[in-house]
Amino acid sequence: MPLILSPADYAPWLVEDDLPAIRALLKRPADDAVELTAYPVTRAVNRPTYDAPDCIIPLAG
């Protein structure tokens, strides 16, 4: 599961010795204001050995 952080949460996430703050970030749901875009990509992204820039190019349709 990805962790989606707002810019205000970048600093607490990057401070490695503040475990309570990190745990709090992990327990919070993602901010509804964050806009995500989903699009189909090639099935090749499912192969762990596939490492090419074209694997994230959106497919038509």
XYZ file of N, CA and C in Angstrom:
183
model
N 0.847 -1.167 0.000
C 0.000 0.000 0.000
C 0.893 1.230 0.000
N 0.687 2.119 -0.935
C 1.513 3.328 -0.967
C 1.134 4.301 0.147
N 2.074 5.104 0.514
C 1.835 6.171 1.483
C 1.783 7.473 0.707
N 0.675 8.179 0.820
C 0.502 9.445 0.111
C 0.606 10.566 1.136
N 1.610 11.400 0.969
C 1.856 12.491 1.908
C 1.561 13.835 1.265
N 1.028 14.738 2.062
C 0.890 16.119 1.608
C 2.234 16.808 1.847
N 2.511 17.898 1.165
C 3.792 18.591 1.363
C 4.074 18.944 2.827
N 3.054 19.227 3.605
C 3.258 19.561 5.018
C 3.797 18.379 5.817
N 3.611 17.168 5.310
C 4.051 15.964 6.020
C 5.422 15.467 5.578
N 6.043 16.097 4.603
C 7.345 15.636 4.117
C 8.394 15.653 5.226
N 8.505 16.762 5.938
C 9.545 16.888 6.966
C 9.382 15.853 8.076
N 8.188 15.691 8.672
C 8.060 14.662 9.711
C 8.406 13.263 9.196
N 8.071 12.981 7.952
C 8.357 11.659 7.387
C 9.867 11.442 7.247
N 10.595 12.497 6.935
C 12.028 12.368 6.689
C 12.881 12.424 7.947
N 12.310 12.801 9.081
C 13.052 12.822 10.345
C 13.000 11.414 10.929
N 14.088 10.688 10.763
C 14.108 9.267 11.112
C 13.962 8.985 12.602
N 14.327 9.920 13.460
C 14.298 9.629 14.889
C 12.980 10.018 15.563
N 12.014 10.499 14.809
C 10.718 10.877 15.380
C 9.687 9.783 15.082
N 9.853 8.632 15.742
C 8.977 7.489 15.470
C 7.504 7.754 15.766
N 7.151 8.476 16.828
C 5.727 8.748 17.041
C 5.093 9.517 15.875
N 5.812 10.482 15.313
C 5.278 11.247 14.179
C 5.133 10.355 12.956
N 6.098 9.479 12.731
C 6.029 8.564 11.590
C 4.857 7.607 11.749
N 4.680 7.066 12.935
C 3.547 6.155 13.175
C 2.213 6.871 12.962
N 2.141 8.122 13.383
C 0.903 8.887 13.197
C 0.609 9.081 11.711
N 1.642 9.341 10.914
C 1.441 9.495 9.470
C 0.950 8.196 8.841
N 1.472 7.073 9.296
C 1.082 5.778 8.738
C -0.358 5.410 9.079
N -0.867 5.921 10.177
C -2.227 5.579 10.611
C -3.295 6.484 10.008
N -2.877 7.624 9.461
C -3.835 8.584 8.914
C -4.282 8.190 7.517
N -5.556 8.387 7.197
C -5.983 8.165 5.807
C -5.426 9.264 4.904
N -5.356 8.972 3.622
C -4.855 9.957 2.657
C -5.780 11.164 2.615
N -5.203 12.312 2.362
C -5.951 13.556 2.247
C -6.811 13.519 0.984
N -8.087 13.803 1.111
C -8.990 13.797 -0.044
C -8.644 14.874 -1.066
N -7.895 15.884 -0.658
C -7.545 16.966 -1.575
C -6.448 16.558 -2.561
N -5.763 15.455 -2.268
C -4.707 14.983 -3.163
C -5.353 14.362 -4.395
N -4.995 14.878 -5.553
C -5.562 14.353 -6.794
C -4.627 13.316 -7.392
N -5.161 12.142 -7.654
C -4.403 11.069 -8.285
C -4.984 10.804 -9.660
N -4.134 10.419 -10.573
C -4.575 10.076 -11.916
C -4.212 8.626 -12.184
N -5.176 7.851 -12.631
C -4.940 6.445 -12.975
C -5.134 6.262 -14.468
N -4.310 5.449 -15.065
C -4.448 5.154 -16.484
C -3.872 3.769 -16.750
N -4.358 3.099 -17.795
C -3.855 1.762 -18.098
C -2.408 1.819 -18.600
N -1.632 0.817 -18.203
C -0.255 0.670 -18.677
C -0.059 -0.764 -19.154
N 1.051 -1.027 -19.782
C 1.334 -2.357 -20.292
C 1.411 -3.391 -19.164
N 1.027 -4.624 -19.457
C 1.111 -5.706 -18.469
C 2.559 -6.039 -18.117
N 3.476 -5.550 -18.897
C 4.895 -5.806 -18.624
C 5.317 -5.261 -17.259
N 4.587 -4.300 -16.719
C 4.943 -3.742 -15.405
C 4.818 -4.785 -14.301
N 4.127 -5.881 -14.552
C 3.976 -6.947 -13.560
C 5.214 -7.830 -13.454
N 6.130 -7.733 -14.401
C 7.352 -8.545 -14.367
C 8.430 -7.786 -13.597
N 8.939 -8.362 -12.515
C 9.966 -7.668 -11.722
C 11.223 -7.329 -12.517
N 11.497 -8.085 -13.561
C 12.716 -7.847 -14.341
C 12.542 -6.766 -15.401
N 11.314 -6.343 -15.643
C 11.062 -5.325 -16.665
C 11.393 -3.960 -16.094
N 12.390 -3.320 -16.649
C 12.831 -2.025 -16.136
C 13.138 -1.105 -17.314
N 12.087 -0.577 -17.885
C 12.255 0.317 -19.028
C 11.336 1.516 -18.851
N 11.741 2.679 -19.329
C 10.926 3.883 -19.145
C 9.550 3.797 -19.794
N 9.413 2.979 -20.833
C 8.116 2.907 -21.505
C 7.053 2.176 -20.693
N 7.422 1.579 -19.570
C 6.423 0.847 -18.783
C 5.435 1.786 -18.089
N 5.716 3.075 -18.050
C 4.772 4.006 -17.420
C 4.106 4.934 -18.421
N 4.279 4.657 -19.694
C 3.609 5.457 -20.721
C 2.145 5.037 -20.783
N 1.205 5.972 -20.660
C -0.216 5.605 -20.716
C -0.571 4.953 -22.053
N -1.378 3.895 -21.976
C -1.885 3.254 -23.180
C -3.146 3.966 -23.631
N -3.418 3.940 -24.895
C -4.656 4.530 -25.416
C -5.840 3.708 -24.935
N -6.931 4.388 -24.624
C -8.155 3.689 -24.244
C -8.269 3.625 -22.809
